Coordinates of C-alpha atoms and ligand atoms in Angstrom, one line a residue:
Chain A
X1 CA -48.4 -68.7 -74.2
X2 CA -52.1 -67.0 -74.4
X3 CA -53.9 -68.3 -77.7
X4 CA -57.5 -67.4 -78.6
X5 CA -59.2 -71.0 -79.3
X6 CA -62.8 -69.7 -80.8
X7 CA -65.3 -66.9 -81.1
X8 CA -68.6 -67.3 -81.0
X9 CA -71.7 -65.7 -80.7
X10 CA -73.5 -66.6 -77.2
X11 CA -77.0 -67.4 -76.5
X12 CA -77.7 -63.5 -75.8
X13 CA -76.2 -62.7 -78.8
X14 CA -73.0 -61.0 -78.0
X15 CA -69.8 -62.5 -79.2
X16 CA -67.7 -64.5 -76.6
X17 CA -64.1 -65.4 -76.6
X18 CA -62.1 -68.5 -75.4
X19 CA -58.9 -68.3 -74.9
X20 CA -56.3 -70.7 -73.8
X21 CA -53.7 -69.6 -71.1
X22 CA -50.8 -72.2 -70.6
X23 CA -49.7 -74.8 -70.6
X24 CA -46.7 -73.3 -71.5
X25 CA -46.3 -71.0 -67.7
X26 CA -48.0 -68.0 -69.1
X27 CA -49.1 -67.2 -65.9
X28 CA -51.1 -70.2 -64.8
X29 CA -48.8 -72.9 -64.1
X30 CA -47.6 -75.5 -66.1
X31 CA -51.3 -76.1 -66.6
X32 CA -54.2 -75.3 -69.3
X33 CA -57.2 -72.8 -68.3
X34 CA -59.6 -72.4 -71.1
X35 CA -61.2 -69.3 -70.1
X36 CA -64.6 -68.4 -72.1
X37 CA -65.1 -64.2 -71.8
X38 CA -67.7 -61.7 -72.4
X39 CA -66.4 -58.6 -73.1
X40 CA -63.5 -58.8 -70.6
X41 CA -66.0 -60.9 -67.9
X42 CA -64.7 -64.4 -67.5
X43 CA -68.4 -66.7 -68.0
X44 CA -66.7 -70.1 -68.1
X45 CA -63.2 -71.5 -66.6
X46 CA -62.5 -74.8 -66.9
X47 CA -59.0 -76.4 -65.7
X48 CA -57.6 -78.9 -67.9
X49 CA -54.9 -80.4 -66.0
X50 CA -52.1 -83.1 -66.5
X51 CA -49.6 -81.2 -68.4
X52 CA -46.7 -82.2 -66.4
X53 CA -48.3 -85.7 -65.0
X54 CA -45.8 -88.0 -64.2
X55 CA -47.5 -91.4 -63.1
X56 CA -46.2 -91.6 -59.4
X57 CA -48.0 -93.6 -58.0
X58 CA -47.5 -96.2 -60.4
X59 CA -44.0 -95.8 -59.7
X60 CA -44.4 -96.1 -56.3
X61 CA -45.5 -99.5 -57.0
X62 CA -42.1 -100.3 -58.4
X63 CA -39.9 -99.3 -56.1
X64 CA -38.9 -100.2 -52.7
X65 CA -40.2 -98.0 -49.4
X66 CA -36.9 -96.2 -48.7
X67 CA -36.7 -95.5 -52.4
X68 CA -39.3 -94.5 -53.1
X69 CA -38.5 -91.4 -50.3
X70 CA -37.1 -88.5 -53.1
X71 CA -40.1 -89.8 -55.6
X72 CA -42.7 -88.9 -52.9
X73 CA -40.8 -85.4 -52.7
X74 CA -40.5 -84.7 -56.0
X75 CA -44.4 -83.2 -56.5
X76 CA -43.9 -80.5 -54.2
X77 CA -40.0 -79.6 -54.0
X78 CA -40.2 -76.7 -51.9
X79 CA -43.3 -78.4 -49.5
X80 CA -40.6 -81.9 -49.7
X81 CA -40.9 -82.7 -45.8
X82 CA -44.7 -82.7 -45.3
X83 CA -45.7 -84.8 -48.3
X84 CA -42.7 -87.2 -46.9
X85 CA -44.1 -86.9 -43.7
X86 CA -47.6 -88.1 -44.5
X87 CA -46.2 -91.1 -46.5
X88 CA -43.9 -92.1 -43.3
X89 CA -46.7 -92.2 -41.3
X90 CA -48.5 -94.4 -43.8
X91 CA -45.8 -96.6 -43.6
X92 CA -45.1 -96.7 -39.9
X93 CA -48.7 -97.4 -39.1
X94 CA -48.6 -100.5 -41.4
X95 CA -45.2 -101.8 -39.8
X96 CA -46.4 -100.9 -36.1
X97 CA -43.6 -98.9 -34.9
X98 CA -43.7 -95.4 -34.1
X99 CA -41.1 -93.1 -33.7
X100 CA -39.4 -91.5 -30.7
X101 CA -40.5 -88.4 -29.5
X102 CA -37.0 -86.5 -30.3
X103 CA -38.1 -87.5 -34.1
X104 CA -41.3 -86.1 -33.9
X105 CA -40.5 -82.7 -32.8
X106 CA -37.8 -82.6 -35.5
X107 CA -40.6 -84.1 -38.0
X108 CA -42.4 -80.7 -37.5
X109 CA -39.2 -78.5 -37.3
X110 CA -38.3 -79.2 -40.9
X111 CA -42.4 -79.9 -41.4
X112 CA -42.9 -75.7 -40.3
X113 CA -39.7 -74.6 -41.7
X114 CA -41.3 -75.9 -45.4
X115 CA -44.1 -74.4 -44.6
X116 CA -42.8 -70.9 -44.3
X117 CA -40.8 -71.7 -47.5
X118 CA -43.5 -72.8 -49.5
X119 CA -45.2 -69.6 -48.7
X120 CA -42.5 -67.4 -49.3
X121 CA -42.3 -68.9 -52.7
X122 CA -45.8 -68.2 -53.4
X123 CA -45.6 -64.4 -52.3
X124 CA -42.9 -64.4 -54.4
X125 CA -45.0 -65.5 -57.8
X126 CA -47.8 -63.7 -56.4
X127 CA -46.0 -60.6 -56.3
X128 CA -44.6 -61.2 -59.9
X129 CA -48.0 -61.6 -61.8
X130 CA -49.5 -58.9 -59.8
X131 CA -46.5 -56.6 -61.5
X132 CA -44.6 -55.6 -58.1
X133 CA -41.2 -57.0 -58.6
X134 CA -39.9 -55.8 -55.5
X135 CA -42.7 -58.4 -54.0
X136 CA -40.7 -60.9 -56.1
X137 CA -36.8 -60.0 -54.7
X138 CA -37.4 -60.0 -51.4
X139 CA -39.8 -63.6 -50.1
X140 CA -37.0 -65.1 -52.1
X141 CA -34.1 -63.3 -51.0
X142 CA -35.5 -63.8 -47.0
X143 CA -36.6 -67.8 -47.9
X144 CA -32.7 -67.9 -47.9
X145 CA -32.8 -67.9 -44.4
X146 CA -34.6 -70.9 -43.8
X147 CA -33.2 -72.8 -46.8
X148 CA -30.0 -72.3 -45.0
X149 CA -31.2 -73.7 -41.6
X150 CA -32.8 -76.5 -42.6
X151 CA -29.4 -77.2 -45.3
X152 CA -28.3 -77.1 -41.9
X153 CA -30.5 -79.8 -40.2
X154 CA -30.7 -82.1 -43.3
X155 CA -28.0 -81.2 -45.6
X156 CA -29.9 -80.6 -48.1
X157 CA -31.5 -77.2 -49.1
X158 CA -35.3 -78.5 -50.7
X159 CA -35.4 -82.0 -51.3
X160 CA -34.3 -83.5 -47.8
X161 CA -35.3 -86.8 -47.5
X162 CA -35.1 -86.5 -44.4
X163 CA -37.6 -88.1 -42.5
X164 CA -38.0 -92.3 -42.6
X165 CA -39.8 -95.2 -41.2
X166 CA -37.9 -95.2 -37.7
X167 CA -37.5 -91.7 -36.8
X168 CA -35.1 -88.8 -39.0
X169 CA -31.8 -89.0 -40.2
X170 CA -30.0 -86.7 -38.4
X171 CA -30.0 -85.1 -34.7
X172 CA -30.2 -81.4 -34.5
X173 CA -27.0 -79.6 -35.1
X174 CA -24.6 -77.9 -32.8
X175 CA -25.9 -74.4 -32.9
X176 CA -29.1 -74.6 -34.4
X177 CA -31.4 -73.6 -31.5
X178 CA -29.9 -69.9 -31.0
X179 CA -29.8 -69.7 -35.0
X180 CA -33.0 -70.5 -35.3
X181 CA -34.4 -68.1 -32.9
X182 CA -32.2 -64.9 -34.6
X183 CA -33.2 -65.9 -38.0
X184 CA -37.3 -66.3 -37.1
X185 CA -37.1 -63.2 -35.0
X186 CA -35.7 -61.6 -38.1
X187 CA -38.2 -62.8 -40.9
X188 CA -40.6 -62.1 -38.8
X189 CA -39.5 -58.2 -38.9
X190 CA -39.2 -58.4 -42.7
X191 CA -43.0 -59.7 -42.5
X192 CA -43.7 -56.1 -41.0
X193 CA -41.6 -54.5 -43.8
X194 CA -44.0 -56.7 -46.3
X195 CA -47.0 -55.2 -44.9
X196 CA -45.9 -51.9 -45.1
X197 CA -45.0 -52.2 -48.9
X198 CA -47.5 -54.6 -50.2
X199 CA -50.5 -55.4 -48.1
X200 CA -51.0 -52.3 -46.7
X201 CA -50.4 -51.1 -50.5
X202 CA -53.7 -49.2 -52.1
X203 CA -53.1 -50.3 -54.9
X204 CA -52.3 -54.3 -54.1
X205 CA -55.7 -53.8 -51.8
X206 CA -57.6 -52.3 -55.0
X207 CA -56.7 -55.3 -56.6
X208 CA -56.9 -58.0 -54.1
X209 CA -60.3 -57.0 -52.0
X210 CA -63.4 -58.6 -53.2
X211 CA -61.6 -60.2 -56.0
X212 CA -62.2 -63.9 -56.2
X213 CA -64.7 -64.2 -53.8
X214 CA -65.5 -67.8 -52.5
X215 CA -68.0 -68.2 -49.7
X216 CA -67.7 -69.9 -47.1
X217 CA -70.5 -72.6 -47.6
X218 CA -69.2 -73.5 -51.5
X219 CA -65.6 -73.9 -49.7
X220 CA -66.9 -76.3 -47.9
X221 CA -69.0 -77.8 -50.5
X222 CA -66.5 -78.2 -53.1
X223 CA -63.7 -79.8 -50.5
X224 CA -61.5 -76.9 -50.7
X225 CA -58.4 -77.3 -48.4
X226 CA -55.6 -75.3 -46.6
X227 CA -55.4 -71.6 -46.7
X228 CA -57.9 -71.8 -49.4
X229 CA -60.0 -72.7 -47.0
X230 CA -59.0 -71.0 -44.2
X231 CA -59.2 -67.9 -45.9
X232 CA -62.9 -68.7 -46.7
X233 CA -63.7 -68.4 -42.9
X234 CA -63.6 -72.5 -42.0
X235 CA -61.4 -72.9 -38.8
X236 CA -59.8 -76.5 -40.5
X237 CA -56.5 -77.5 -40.0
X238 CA -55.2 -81.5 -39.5
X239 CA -53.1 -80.2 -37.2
X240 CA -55.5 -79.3 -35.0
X241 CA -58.3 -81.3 -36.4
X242 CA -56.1 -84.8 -35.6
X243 CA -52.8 -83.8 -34.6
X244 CA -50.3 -85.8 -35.7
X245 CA -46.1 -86.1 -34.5
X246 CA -45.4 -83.5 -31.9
X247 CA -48.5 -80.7 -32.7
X248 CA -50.5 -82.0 -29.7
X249 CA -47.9 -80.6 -27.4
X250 CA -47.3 -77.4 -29.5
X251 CA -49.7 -74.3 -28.8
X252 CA -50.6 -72.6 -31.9
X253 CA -53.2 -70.7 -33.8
X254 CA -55.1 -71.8 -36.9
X255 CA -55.1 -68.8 -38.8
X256 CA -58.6 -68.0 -40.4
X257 CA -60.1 -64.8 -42.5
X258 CA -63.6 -64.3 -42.6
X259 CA -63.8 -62.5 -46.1
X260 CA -63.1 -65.3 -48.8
X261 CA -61.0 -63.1 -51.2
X262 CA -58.2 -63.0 -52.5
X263 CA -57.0 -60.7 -50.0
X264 CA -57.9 -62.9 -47.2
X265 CA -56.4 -66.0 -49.2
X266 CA -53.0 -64.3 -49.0
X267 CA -53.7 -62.8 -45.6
X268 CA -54.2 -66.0 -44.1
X269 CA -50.7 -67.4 -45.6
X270 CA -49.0 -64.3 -44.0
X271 CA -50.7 -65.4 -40.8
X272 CA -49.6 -69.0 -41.0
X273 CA -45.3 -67.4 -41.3
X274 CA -45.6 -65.9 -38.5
X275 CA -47.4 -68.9 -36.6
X276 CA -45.1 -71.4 -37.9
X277 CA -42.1 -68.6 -36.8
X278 CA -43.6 -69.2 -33.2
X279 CA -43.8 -72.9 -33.6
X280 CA -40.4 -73.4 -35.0
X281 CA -38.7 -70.9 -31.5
X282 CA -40.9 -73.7 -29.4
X283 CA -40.1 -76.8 -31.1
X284 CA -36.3 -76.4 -30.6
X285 CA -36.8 -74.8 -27.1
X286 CA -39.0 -78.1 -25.7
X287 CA -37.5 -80.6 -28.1
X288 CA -37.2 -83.9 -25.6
X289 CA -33.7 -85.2 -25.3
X290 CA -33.3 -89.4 -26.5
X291 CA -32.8 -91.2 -29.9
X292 CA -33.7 -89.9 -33.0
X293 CA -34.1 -93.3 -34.6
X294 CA -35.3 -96.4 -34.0
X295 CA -34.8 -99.3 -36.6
X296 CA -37.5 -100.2 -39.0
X297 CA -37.7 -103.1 -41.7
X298 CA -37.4 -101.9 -45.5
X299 CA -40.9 -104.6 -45.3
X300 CA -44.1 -103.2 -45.9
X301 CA -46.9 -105.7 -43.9
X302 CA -50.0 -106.8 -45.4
X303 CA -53.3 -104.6 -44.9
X304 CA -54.0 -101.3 -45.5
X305 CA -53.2 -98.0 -43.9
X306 CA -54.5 -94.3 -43.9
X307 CA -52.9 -91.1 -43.1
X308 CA -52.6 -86.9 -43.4
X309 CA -50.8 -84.0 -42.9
X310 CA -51.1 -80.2 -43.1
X311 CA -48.9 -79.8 -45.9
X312 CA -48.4 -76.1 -47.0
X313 CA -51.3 -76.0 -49.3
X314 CA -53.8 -78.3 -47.2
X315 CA -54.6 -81.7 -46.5
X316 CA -52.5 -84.3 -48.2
X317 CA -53.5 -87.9 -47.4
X318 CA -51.8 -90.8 -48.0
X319 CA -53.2 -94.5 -48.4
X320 CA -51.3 -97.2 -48.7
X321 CA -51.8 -101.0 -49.0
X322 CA -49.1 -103.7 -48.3
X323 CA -48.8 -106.7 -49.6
X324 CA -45.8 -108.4 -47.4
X325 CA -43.2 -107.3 -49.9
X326 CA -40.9 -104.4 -50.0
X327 CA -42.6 -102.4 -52.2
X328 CA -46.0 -100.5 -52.0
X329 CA -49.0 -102.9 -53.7
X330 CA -51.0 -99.7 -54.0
X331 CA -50.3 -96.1 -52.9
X332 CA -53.1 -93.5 -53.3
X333 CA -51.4 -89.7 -52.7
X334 CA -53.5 -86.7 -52.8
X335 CA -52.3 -83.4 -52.2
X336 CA -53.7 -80.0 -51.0
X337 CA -53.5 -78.7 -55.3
X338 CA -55.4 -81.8 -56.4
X339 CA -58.4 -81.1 -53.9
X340 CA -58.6 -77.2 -54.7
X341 CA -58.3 -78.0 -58.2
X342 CA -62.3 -77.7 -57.9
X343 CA -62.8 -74.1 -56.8
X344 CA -60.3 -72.5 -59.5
X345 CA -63.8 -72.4 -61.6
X346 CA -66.4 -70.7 -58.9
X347 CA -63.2 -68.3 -58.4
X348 CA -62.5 -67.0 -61.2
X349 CA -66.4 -67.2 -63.1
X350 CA -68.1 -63.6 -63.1
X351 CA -64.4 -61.6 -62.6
X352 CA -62.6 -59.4 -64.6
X353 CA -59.8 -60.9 -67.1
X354 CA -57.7 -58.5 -65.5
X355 CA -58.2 -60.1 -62.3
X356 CA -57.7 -63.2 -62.9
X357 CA -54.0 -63.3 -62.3
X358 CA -54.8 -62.2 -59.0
X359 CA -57.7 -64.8 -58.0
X360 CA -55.6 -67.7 -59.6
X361 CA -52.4 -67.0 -57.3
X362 CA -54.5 -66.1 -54.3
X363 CA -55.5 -70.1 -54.6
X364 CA -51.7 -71.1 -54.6
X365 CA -52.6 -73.9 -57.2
X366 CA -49.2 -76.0 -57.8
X367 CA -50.0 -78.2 -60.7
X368 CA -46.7 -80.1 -60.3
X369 CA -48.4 -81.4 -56.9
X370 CA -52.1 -81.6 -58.5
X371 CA -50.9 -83.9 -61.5
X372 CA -48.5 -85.8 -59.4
Chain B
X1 CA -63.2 -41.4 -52.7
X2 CA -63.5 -39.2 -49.7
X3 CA -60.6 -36.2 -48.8
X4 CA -59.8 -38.5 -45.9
X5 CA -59.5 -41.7 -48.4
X6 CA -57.2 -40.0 -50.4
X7 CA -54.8 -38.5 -47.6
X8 CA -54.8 -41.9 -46.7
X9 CA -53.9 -43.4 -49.4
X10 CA -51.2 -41.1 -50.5
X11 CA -49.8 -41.5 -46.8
X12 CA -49.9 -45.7 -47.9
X13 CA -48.3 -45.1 -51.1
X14 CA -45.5 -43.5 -49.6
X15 CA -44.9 -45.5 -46.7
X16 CA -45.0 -48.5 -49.6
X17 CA -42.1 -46.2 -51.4
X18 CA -40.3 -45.4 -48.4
X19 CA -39.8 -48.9 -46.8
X20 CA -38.9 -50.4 -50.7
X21 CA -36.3 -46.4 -50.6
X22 CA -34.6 -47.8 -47.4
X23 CA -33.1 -50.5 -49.0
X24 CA -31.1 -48.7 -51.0
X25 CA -28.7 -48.8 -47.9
X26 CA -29.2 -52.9 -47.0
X27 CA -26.5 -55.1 -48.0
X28 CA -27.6 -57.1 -50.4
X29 CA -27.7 -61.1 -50.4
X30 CA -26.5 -62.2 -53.5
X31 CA -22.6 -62.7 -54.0
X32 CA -20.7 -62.7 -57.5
X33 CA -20.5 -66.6 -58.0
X34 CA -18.1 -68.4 -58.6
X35 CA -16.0 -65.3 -57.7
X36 CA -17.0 -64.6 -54.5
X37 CA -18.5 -68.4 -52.8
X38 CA -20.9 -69.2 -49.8
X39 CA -18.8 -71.6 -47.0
X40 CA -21.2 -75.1 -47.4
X41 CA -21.0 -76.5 -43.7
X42 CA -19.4 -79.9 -42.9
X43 CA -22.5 -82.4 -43.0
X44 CA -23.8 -81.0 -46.4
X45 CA -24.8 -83.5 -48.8
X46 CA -22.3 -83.2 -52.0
X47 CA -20.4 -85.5 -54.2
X48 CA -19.6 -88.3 -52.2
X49 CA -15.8 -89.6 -51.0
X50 CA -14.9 -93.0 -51.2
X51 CA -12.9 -94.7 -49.0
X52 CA -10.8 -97.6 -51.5
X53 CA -9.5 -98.9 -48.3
X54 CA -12.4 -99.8 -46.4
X55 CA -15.0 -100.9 -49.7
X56 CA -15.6 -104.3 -49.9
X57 CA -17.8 -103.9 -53.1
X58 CA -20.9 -105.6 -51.6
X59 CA -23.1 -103.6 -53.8
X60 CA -25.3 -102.4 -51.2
X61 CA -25.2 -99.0 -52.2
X62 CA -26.0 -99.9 -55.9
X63 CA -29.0 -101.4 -54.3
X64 CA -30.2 -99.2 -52.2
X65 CA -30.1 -96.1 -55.0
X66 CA -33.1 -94.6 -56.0
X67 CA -31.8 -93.7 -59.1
X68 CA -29.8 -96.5 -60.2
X69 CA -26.7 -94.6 -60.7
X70 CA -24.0 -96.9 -59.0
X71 CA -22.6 -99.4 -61.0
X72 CA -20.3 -102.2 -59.5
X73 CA -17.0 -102.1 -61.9
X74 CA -13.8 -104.6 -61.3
X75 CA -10.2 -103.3 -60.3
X76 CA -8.0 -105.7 -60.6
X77 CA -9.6 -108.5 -57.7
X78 CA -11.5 -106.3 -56.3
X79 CA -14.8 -104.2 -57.0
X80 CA -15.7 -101.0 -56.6
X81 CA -18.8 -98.3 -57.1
X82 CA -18.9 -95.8 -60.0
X83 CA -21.0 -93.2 -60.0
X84 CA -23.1 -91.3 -62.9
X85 CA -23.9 -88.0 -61.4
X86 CA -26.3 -87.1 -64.6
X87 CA -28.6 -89.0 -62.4
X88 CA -27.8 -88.5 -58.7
X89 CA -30.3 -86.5 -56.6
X90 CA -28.0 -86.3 -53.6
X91 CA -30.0 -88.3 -50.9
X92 CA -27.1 -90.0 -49.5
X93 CA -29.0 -92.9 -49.1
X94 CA -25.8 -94.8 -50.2
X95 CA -23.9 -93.4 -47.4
X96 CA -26.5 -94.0 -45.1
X97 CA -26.6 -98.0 -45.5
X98 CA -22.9 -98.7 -46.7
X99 CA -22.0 -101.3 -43.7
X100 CA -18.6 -100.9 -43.9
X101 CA -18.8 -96.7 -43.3
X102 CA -16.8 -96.4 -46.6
X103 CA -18.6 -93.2 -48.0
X104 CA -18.9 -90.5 -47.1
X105 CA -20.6 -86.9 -48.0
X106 CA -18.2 -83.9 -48.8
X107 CA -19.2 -80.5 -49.2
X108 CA -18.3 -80.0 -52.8
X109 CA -21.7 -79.4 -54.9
X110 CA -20.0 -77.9 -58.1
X111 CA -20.2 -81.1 -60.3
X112 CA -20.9 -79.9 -63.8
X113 CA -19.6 -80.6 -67.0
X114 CA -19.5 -80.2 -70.4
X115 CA -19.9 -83.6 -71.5
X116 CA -22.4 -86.6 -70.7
X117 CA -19.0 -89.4 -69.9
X118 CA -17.3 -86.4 -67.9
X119 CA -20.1 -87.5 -65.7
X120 CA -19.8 -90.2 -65.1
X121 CA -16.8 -90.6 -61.6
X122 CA -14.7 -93.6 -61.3
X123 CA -13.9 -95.2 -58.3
X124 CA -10.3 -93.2 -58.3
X125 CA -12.3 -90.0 -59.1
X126 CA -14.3 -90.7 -56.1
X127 CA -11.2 -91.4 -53.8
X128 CA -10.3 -87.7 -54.5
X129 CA -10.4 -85.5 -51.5
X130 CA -12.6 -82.9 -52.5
X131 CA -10.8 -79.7 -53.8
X132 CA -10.3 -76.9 -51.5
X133 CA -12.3 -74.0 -52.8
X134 CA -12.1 -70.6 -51.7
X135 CA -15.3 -69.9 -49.9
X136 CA -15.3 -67.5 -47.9
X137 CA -18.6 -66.0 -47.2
X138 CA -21.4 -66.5 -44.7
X139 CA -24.9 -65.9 -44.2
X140 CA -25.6 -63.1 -41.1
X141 CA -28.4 -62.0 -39.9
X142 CA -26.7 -59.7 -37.1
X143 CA -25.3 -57.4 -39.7
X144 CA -26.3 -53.8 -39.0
X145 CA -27.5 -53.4 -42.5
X146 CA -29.7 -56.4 -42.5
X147 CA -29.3 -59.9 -43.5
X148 CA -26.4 -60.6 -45.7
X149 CA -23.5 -62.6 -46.5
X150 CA -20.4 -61.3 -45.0
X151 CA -17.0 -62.5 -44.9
X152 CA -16.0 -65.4 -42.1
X153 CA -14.1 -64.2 -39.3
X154 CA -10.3 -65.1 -40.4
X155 CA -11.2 -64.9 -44.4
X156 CA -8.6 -63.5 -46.1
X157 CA -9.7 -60.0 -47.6
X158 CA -10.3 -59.5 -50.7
X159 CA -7.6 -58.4 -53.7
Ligands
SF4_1 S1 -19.3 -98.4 -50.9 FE1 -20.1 -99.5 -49.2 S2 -22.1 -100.3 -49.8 FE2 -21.0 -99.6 -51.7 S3 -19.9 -101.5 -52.4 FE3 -18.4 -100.4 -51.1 S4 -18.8 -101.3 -49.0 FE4 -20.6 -101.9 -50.3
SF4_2 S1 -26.9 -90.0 -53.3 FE1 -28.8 -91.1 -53.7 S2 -29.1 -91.0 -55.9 FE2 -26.9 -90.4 -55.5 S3 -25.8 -92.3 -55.7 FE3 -26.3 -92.1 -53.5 S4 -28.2 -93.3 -53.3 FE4 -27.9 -92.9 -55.5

């Protein structure tokens, strides 16, 4: 629901309009933007989040380590493994165990295989509020792929809960390996096919090029993370930055654009498919044999631990103190939404209204992850 | 826009129309649920099946539930889970840490109802083998009109 909130003239004299857009999904999330125009140029745009705020962490305080595994997940539903997978590590570090290298390499399987979900999920919204439906069909028709292999891995299709202190739950299937190579090899043909209807699209270009524009040195300024970033022409990425499970032994690309747009935004995601494609062929043609478990105490130690993951839509970092119990004293969890919640302003000030559906998904803002 | 620019452009357009034209011809992925069902692979994480035989009715699994949906009931001497599936989220945690291997995951994920206490399974309605369904359909990507789902190999054709 759009709703005008006030009119009023403006220091230069001309009348200006604020409007409201959400909370109600109109577009911008289950989250609030009060945008203040002049004629149809946005001059003010301020976020005003906590619509679907659900106190986590304090939650996290109540509940024991192992359940407090599909709370962690529940933020980001279709980014569930990497926001697990920085809270495990948390954990681990503060018990001292580590898990076997089989475990690692499937960490990242289901870790990439999110990834490419998560961004297939945002081409598909993207697409939507940019008014080409067919954009919207077919990311989630071809996500089906991968929801299928890792239904296959975990037995679950988006909330896994898959990875815990010790290692993961289950070994790699009978028949994953060759599956997983046909279905990659095959997405990353469609990815061609989205080129050559969207990307390559005049008009999508028209409305993506130049619109949005953040600069490289404000990226970095205001803390932006992930594609955001990436897009923005900063070559950051925890991965590579302090590699963490098996990525050390993993050859891959961080994809950057130079440009800052919204074009390169989205560009860079497309990138990152097809890297994480590549990764996902390597990880189950090295994968070390062994266990893929070790045991670990449901006991979190005393003292205080610190760690981070690439998740889909940047860093998310976990900190965690113990207390000797079972249960979490404290856990701090930011995610890659909360941190790029401070750019949706310098993105969207001096565009066109029109645009702004455009420079808004280009950021991939999940306020379900930002609120927490 | 220069004469170039625009044969360029109309050249884009087209190719844009073109490759959305083409898939006029590809199967498509969606089937006619619950007429026509996807095959869920052995290891998927649905209701659960419990095994009266081998429970002991320690309550571990009561415990170890994120979302306190077992509840210890008595039958007769012994004691036994129920479960509220209003509240499940299907982590199989409870199967996981059962000692005495007495659940177990099936692969039947159809679980609703029209009422809140038809919800809610008893340790009988747990015993249940799940019921066979007629799935039949599986995801391809090696048909040659792209991905789809296509019948299984032995599926009995369709009426
Ligand atoms: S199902 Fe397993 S964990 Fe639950 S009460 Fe029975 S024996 Fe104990
Ligand atoms: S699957 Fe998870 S939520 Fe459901 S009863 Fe078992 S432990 Fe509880």
């Amino acid at each position: 629901m759009t709703s005008v909130v006030s009119s009023e003239p403006s220091e230069s004299g001309s009348q200006t309009l604020t409007i409201s857009v959400g909370p109600q999904h109109s577009g911008s999330g289950h989250m609030r933007l009060i945008i203040e125009m002049d004629g149809d140029i946005i001059i003010r745009a301020s976020p005003d989040p906590g619509y679907v705020h659900r106190g986590t962490e304090k939650i996290y305080e109540l509940r024991n380590i192992i359940k407090n595994i599909p709370v962690i997940e529940r933020p980001a539903i279709i980014d569930a493994s990497n926001l697990n997978h920085a809270y495990i590590r948390a954990v681990e570090e503060l018990q001292g165990i580590e898990a076997p290298p089989r475990a690692q390499y499937l960490r990242c399987l289901l870790n990439e295989m999110n990834r490419i979900t998560s961004h297939l999920y945002w081409l598909s919204i993207f697409g939507v509020f940019l008014g080409h439906t067919t954009m919207f069909m077919w990311p989630l028709g071809d996500r089906e792929l991968i929801v299928d292999l890792q239904e296959k891995l975990t037995g679950a299709r988006i909330t896994h809960s898959y990875i815990v202190p010790g290692g993961v739950r289950r070994d790699l299937p009978q028949g994953m390996k060759e599956e997983a190579i046909k279905r990659t090899q095959y997405l990353e043909k469609r990815l061609e096919e989205y080129d050559k209807i969207f990307f390559e699209n005049p008009i999508f270009t028209a409305r993506a090029k130049g619109v949005g524009k953040l600069s490289r040195d404000e990226a970095v300024k205001l803390g932006a993370v992930g594609p955001a970033l990436r897009g923005s022409g900063v070559d950051y990425d925890v991965r590579k930055d302090e590699p963490y499970a098996a990525y050390p032994e993993l050859d891959f690309n961080v994809c950057t654009r130079q440009e800052g747009d919204s074009y390169a935004r989205s560009m860079a995601r497309i990138d990152e498919i097809r890297e994480s494609c590549k990764l996902i062929r390597q990880i189950v043609q090295k994968i070390p044999s062994g266990p893929f478990r070790r045991k670990a105490p449901i006991v979190v130690p005393r003292g205080e631990s610190y760690s981070r993951v690439e998740s889909a839509r940047g860093e998310c970092s976990v900190y965690l103190i113990g207390d000797g119990g079972d249960k979490p004293y404290r856990l701090r969890f930011i995610t890659g939404s909360y941190r790029n919640m401070a750019i949706i302003a310098p993105v969207l000030i001096g565009g066109h209204m029109a645009d702004m559906p455009t420079a808004w998904w280009s950021i991939d803002y999940w306020p379900v992850e930002a609120d927490r | 826009m220069t004469v170039k620019g625009s044969i360029k452009a109309v050249a884009d357009i087209w190719t844009a129309y073109y490759s959305g034209l083409r898939h006029l011809f590809h199967r498509s992925y969606t089937l006619r649920f619950p007429e026509q069902r996807l095959v869920v692979e052995k290891g998927y994480r649905g209701r659960h099946l419990l095994h009266l035989d081998r429970c002991t009715g320690c309550g571990i699994c009561a415990w170890i539930c994120p979302e306190k949906c077992i509840t210890i009931v008595p039958r007769g001497e012994r004691w036994y889970p129920q479960y509220f599936y209003g509240r499940c989220c299907f982590c199989h945690f409870c199967t996981d840490y059962c000692p005495e291997y007495a659940l177990e995951e099936t692969v039947e994920f159809d679980l609703a109802e029209y009422t809140r206490d038809r919800l809610v399974w008893s340790p009988e309605r747990l015993a249940r083998p799940p019921a066979g369904k007629n799935d039949k359909y599986v995801f391809s990507v090696e048909t040659p009109r792209g991905a789809s789902n296509i019948p299984r190999v032995g599926a009995k054709p369709e009426k």
